Amino acid sequence: KHLRTAMAYDNLGQSYLMTYRPAETLKAVDMHQKAERIMKSIAGVDDPHLRQFVQHLHKARLHCDQFEKAGFLSAMPCWRPPTNEDIDKQNMAGLFESTLRGQVSDATHCREKDCDVCTTTIPSHVMQQALRMYGLFDFTSPSSNPVNVAAFIRMACDELQGMKLKA
């Protein structure tokens, strides 16, 4: 009976944790503490359930600490964890690189000759599509010009920051 209660608290804590919202993350820590307290009263130190509950509590506390750091927000609660501007820039640089690789492999004229335009920029409609697949559904490309990596990162991070402030 007590084991099932502890497991229920642990599962509820995991569910709260996956929302990536500050208030729910605090509830997750509370649920994991209750689960750990129950398990310590009925289980031995080597019990695998107790170790698992302690790991979940540690993870929840780390998530809580992230929300307390300045600049760590979630642009898409319930979907993506909180990030800061540096992490956003790294993510967007990786997204640009993967989008660029997909563009170069699709462009037959770029494979036939060395085309500098194809290897350093992507069309704006491709940028819009990539950002929407990433989750920036409201993003609209400001122009029809090809976009380089710096412009891509700047526009995408601006959009992410706007989403974080709305969330």
mmCIF file of C-alpha atoms in Angstrom:
data_model
loop_
_atom_site.group_PDB
_atom_site.id
_atom_site.type_symbol
_atom_site.label_atom_id
_atom_site.label_comp_id
_atom_site.label_asym_id
_atom_site.label_seq_id
_atom_site.Cartn_x
_atom_site.Cartn_y
_atom_site.Cartn_z
ATOM 1 C CA LYS A 1 0.000 0.000 0.000
ATOM 2 C CA HIS A 2 2.730 2.484 0.958
ATOM 3 C CA LEU A 3 4.878 1.541 -2.021
ATOM 4 C CA ARG A 4 2.015 2.309 -4.401
ATOM 5 C CA THR A 5 1.400 5.659 -2.701
ATOM 6 C CA ALA A 6 5.077 6.538 -3.070
ATOM 7 C CA MET A 7 5.019 5.486 -6.723
ATOM 8 C CA ALA A 8 1.922 7.603 -7.312
ATOM 9 C CA TYR A 9 3.638 10.649 -5.803
ATOM 10 C CA ASP A 10 6.712 9.943 -7.924
ATOM 11 C CA ASN A 11 4.678 9.618 -11.133
ATOM 12 C CA LEU A 12 2.753 12.783 -10.382
ATOM 13 C CA GLY A 13 6.037 14.577 -9.721
ATOM 14 C CA GLN A 14 7.398 13.384 -13.062
ATOM 15 C CA SER A 15 4.266 14.672 -14.798
ATOM 16 C CA TYR A 16 4.592 18.075 -13.150
ATOM 17 C CA LEU A 17 8.257 18.188 -14.093
ATOM 18 C CA MET A 18 7.523 17.619 -17.780
ATOM 19 C CA THR A 19 5.466 20.837 -18.002
ATOM 20 C CA TYR A 20 8.646 22.976 -17.820
ATOM 21 C CA ARG A 21 6.754 25.656 -15.873
ATOM 22 C CA PRO A 22 8.081 27.174 -12.638
ATOM 23 C CA ALA A 23 4.995 26.584 -10.461
ATOM 24 C CA GLU A 24 4.570 22.990 -11.588
ATOM 25 C CA THR A 25 8.284 22.343 -11.128
ATOM 26 C CA LEU A 26 7.967 23.404 -7.491
ATOM 27 C CA LYS A 27 5.038 20.991 -7.134
ATOM 28 C CA ALA A 28 7.207 18.271 -8.692
ATOM 29 C CA VAL A 29 9.877 18.800 -6.036
ATOM 30 C CA ASP A 30 7.196 18.547 -3.341
ATOM 31 C CA MET A 31 5.771 15.317 -4.818
ATOM 32 C CA HIS A 32 9.234 13.748 -5.117
ATOM 33 C CA GLN A 33 10.038 14.698 -1.513
ATOM 34 C CA LYS A 34 6.854 12.989 -0.336
ATOM 35 C CA ALA A 35 7.695 9.872 -2.362
ATOM 36 C CA GLU A 36 11.207 9.786 -0.965
ATOM 37 C CA ARG A 37 9.977 10.255 2.613
ATOM 38 C CA ILE A 38 7.514 7.337 2.257
ATOM 39 C CA MET A 39 10.137 5.096 0.681
ATOM 40 C CA LYS A 40 12.682 5.854 3.405
ATOM 41 C CA SER A 41 10.155 4.739 6.006
ATOM 42 C CA ILE A 42 9.397 1.379 4.352
ATOM 43 C CA ALA A 43 12.479 0.462 2.314
ATOM 44 C CA GLY A 44 16.132 -0.247 2.918
ATOM 45 C CA VAL A 45 18.987 1.931 1.728
ATOM 46 C CA ASP A 46 19.724 -0.385 -1.213
ATOM 47 C CA ASP A 47 16.153 -0.477 -2.503
ATOM 48 C CA PRO A 48 16.105 0.313 -6.256
ATOM 49 C CA HIS A 49 12.845 2.253 -5.934
ATOM 50 C CA LEU A 50 14.400 4.519 -3.310
ATOM 51 C CA ARG A 51 17.424 5.198 -5.532
ATOM 52 C CA GLN A 52 15.102 6.006 -8.427
ATOM 53 C CA PHE A 53 13.028 8.382 -6.304
ATOM 54 C CA VAL A 54 16.174 10.149 -5.066
ATOM 55 C CA GLN A 55 17.348 10.582 -8.684
ATOM 56 C CA HIS A 56 13.977 12.033 -9.671
ATOM 57 C CA LEU A 57 14.098 14.439 -6.719
ATOM 58 C CA HIS A 58 17.590 15.558 -7.703
ATOM 59 C CA LYS A 59 16.459 16.115 -11.305
ATOM 60 C CA ALA A 60 13.445 18.151 -10.154
ATOM 61 C CA ARG A 61 15.649 20.323 -7.943
ATOM 62 C CA LEU A 62 17.989 20.960 -10.894
ATOM 63 C CA HIS A 63 15.023 22.069 -12.996
ATOM 64 C CA CYS A 64 13.920 24.359 -10.173
ATOM 65 C CA ASP A 65 17.393 25.884 -10.031
ATOM 66 C CA GLN A 66 17.233 26.616 -13.758
ATOM 67 C CA PHE A 67 14.136 28.751 -13.297
ATOM 68 C CA GLU A 68 15.896 30.759 -10.608
ATOM 69 C CA LYS A 69 18.769 31.690 -12.938
ATOM 70 C CA ALA A 70 18.339 34.999 -14.725
ATOM 71 C CA GLY A 71 17.428 34.618 -18.379
ATOM 72 C CA PHE A 72 16.327 30.973 -18.253
ATOM 73 C CA LEU A 73 12.798 30.819 -19.627
ATOM 74 C CA SER A 74 10.792 28.352 -21.644
ATOM 75 C CA ALA A 75 9.472 29.648 -24.954
ATOM 76 C CA MET A 76 7.163 26.665 -25.245
ATOM 77 C CA PRO A 77 6.066 25.367 -21.828
ATOM 78 C CA CYS A 78 4.972 21.723 -21.856
ATOM 79 C CA TRP A 79 7.207 21.126 -24.861
ATOM 80 C CA ARG A 80 10.706 22.521 -24.401
ATOM 81 C CA PRO A 81 12.799 23.034 -21.265
ATOM 82 C CA PRO A 82 13.901 26.514 -20.213
ATOM 83 C CA THR A 83 16.942 27.917 -22.009
ATOM 84 C CA ASN A 84 18.980 31.087 -22.020
ATOM 85 C CA GLU A 85 20.201 33.155 -24.973
ATOM 86 C CA ASP A 86 23.477 31.239 -25.374
ATOM 87 C CA ILE A 87 21.703 27.885 -25.562
ATOM 88 C CA ASP A 88 19.186 29.357 -28.028
ATOM 89 C CA LYS A 89 22.039 30.555 -30.262
ATOM 90 C CA GLN A 90 23.661 27.113 -30.196
ATOM 91 C CA ASN A 91 20.353 25.423 -31.032
ATOM 92 C CA MET A 92 19.659 27.817 -33.895
ATOM 93 C CA ALA A 93 23.189 27.421 -35.302
ATOM 94 C CA GLY A 94 22.656 23.646 -35.325
ATOM 95 C CA LEU A 95 19.260 24.078 -36.965
ATOM 96 C CA PHE A 96 20.796 26.311 -39.647
ATOM 97 C CA GLU A 97 23.571 23.790 -40.329
ATOM 98 C CA SER A 98 21.166 20.872 -40.679
ATOM 99 C CA THR A 99 18.853 22.926 -42.892
ATOM 100 C CA LEU A 100 21.800 24.028 -45.020
ATOM 101 C CA ARG A 101 22.999 20.428 -45.418
ATOM 102 C CA GLY A 102 19.526 19.428 -46.559
ATOM 103 C CA GLN A 103 19.415 22.307 -49.044
ATOM 104 C CA VAL A 104 22.842 21.540 -50.550
ATOM 105 C CA SER A 105 22.039 17.852 -50.967
ATOM 106 C CA ASP A 106 18.759 18.761 -52.712
ATOM 107 C CA ALA A 107 20.256 21.371 -55.072
ATOM 108 C CA THR A 108 21.519 19.610 -58.193
ATOM 109 C CA HIS A 109 23.229 22.697 -59.610
ATOM 110 C CA CYS A 110 25.290 23.022 -56.407
ATOM 111 C CA ARG A 111 26.550 19.466 -56.712
ATOM 112 C CA GLU A 112 27.716 20.008 -60.270
ATOM 113 C CA LYS A 113 29.859 23.050 -59.476
ATOM 114 C CA ASP A 114 31.124 24.796 -56.383
ATOM 115 C CA CYS A 115 28.376 27.258 -55.597
ATOM 116 C CA ASP A 116 29.193 29.665 -52.756
ATOM 117 C CA VAL A 117 25.598 30.902 -52.499
ATOM 118 C CA CYS A 118 24.258 27.411 -51.806
ATOM 119 C CA THR A 119 26.862 26.631 -49.166
ATOM 120 C CA THR A 120 26.483 29.822 -47.095
ATOM 121 C CA THR A 121 22.803 30.834 -47.346
ATOM 122 C CA ILE A 122 19.345 29.345 -47.432
ATOM 123 C CA PRO A 123 16.209 30.771 -49.062
ATOM 124 C CA SER A 124 13.932 32.659 -46.679
ATOM 125 C CA HIS A 125 11.000 30.299 -47.290
ATOM 126 C CA VAL A 126 13.206 27.358 -46.232
ATOM 127 C CA MET A 127 14.178 29.278 -43.098
ATOM 128 C CA GLN A 128 10.521 29.864 -42.315
ATOM 129 C CA GLN A 129 9.723 26.193 -42.818
ATOM 130 C CA ALA A 130 12.652 25.067 -40.624
ATOM 131 C CA LEU A 131 11.671 27.406 -37.786
ATOM 132 C CA ARG A 132 8.058 26.296 -37.954
ATOM 133 C CA MET A 133 9.169 22.660 -37.746
ATOM 134 C CA TYR A 134 11.230 23.668 -34.676
ATOM 135 C CA GLY A 135 8.098 25.084 -33.071
ATOM 136 C CA LEU A 136 8.161 28.773 -33.984
ATOM 137 C CA PHE A 137 4.759 28.587 -35.643
ATOM 138 C CA ASP A 138 4.108 32.333 -35.783
ATOM 139 C CA PHE A 139 7.390 33.178 -37.517
ATOM 140 C CA THR A 140 7.070 34.848 -40.890
ATOM 141 C CA SER A 141 10.095 35.676 -42.987
ATOM 142 C CA PRO A 142 10.584 39.434 -43.422
ATOM 143 C CA SER A 143 11.917 39.231 -46.979
ATOM 144 C CA SER A 144 12.447 36.890 -49.879
ATOM 145 C CA ASN A 145 16.239 37.273 -49.841
ATOM 146 C CA PRO A 146 18.578 34.394 -49.020
ATOM 147 C CA VAL A 147 19.504 34.239 -45.332
ATOM 148 C CA ASN A 148 22.990 33.653 -43.932
ATOM 149 C CA VAL A 149 23.781 32.039 -40.586
ATOM 150 C CA ALA A 150 24.090 35.310 -38.623
ATOM 151 C CA ALA A 151 20.742 36.636 -39.832
ATOM 152 C CA PHE A 152 19.101 33.250 -39.232
ATOM 153 C CA ILE A 153 20.317 33.068 -35.639
ATOM 154 C CA ARG A 154 19.417 36.702 -34.926
ATOM 155 C CA MET A 155 15.872 36.444 -36.306
ATOM 156 C CA ALA A 156 15.214 33.048 -34.701
ATOM 157 C CA CYS A 157 16.521 34.130 -31.282
ATOM 158 C CA ASP A 158 14.438 37.311 -31.442
ATOM 159 C CA GLU A 159 11.360 35.211 -32.144
ATOM 160 C CA LEU A 160 12.211 32.810 -29.310
ATOM 161 C CA GLN A 161 12.725 35.699 -26.876
ATOM 162 C CA GLY A 162 9.315 37.111 -27.847
ATOM 163 C CA MET A 163 7.722 33.727 -27.217
ATOM 164 C CA LYS A 164 9.436 33.460 -23.818
ATOM 165 C CA LEU A 165 8.096 36.812 -22.750
ATOM 166 C CA LYS A 166 4.561 35.828 -23.827
ATOM 167 C CA ALA A 167 4.671 32.436 -22.047
#
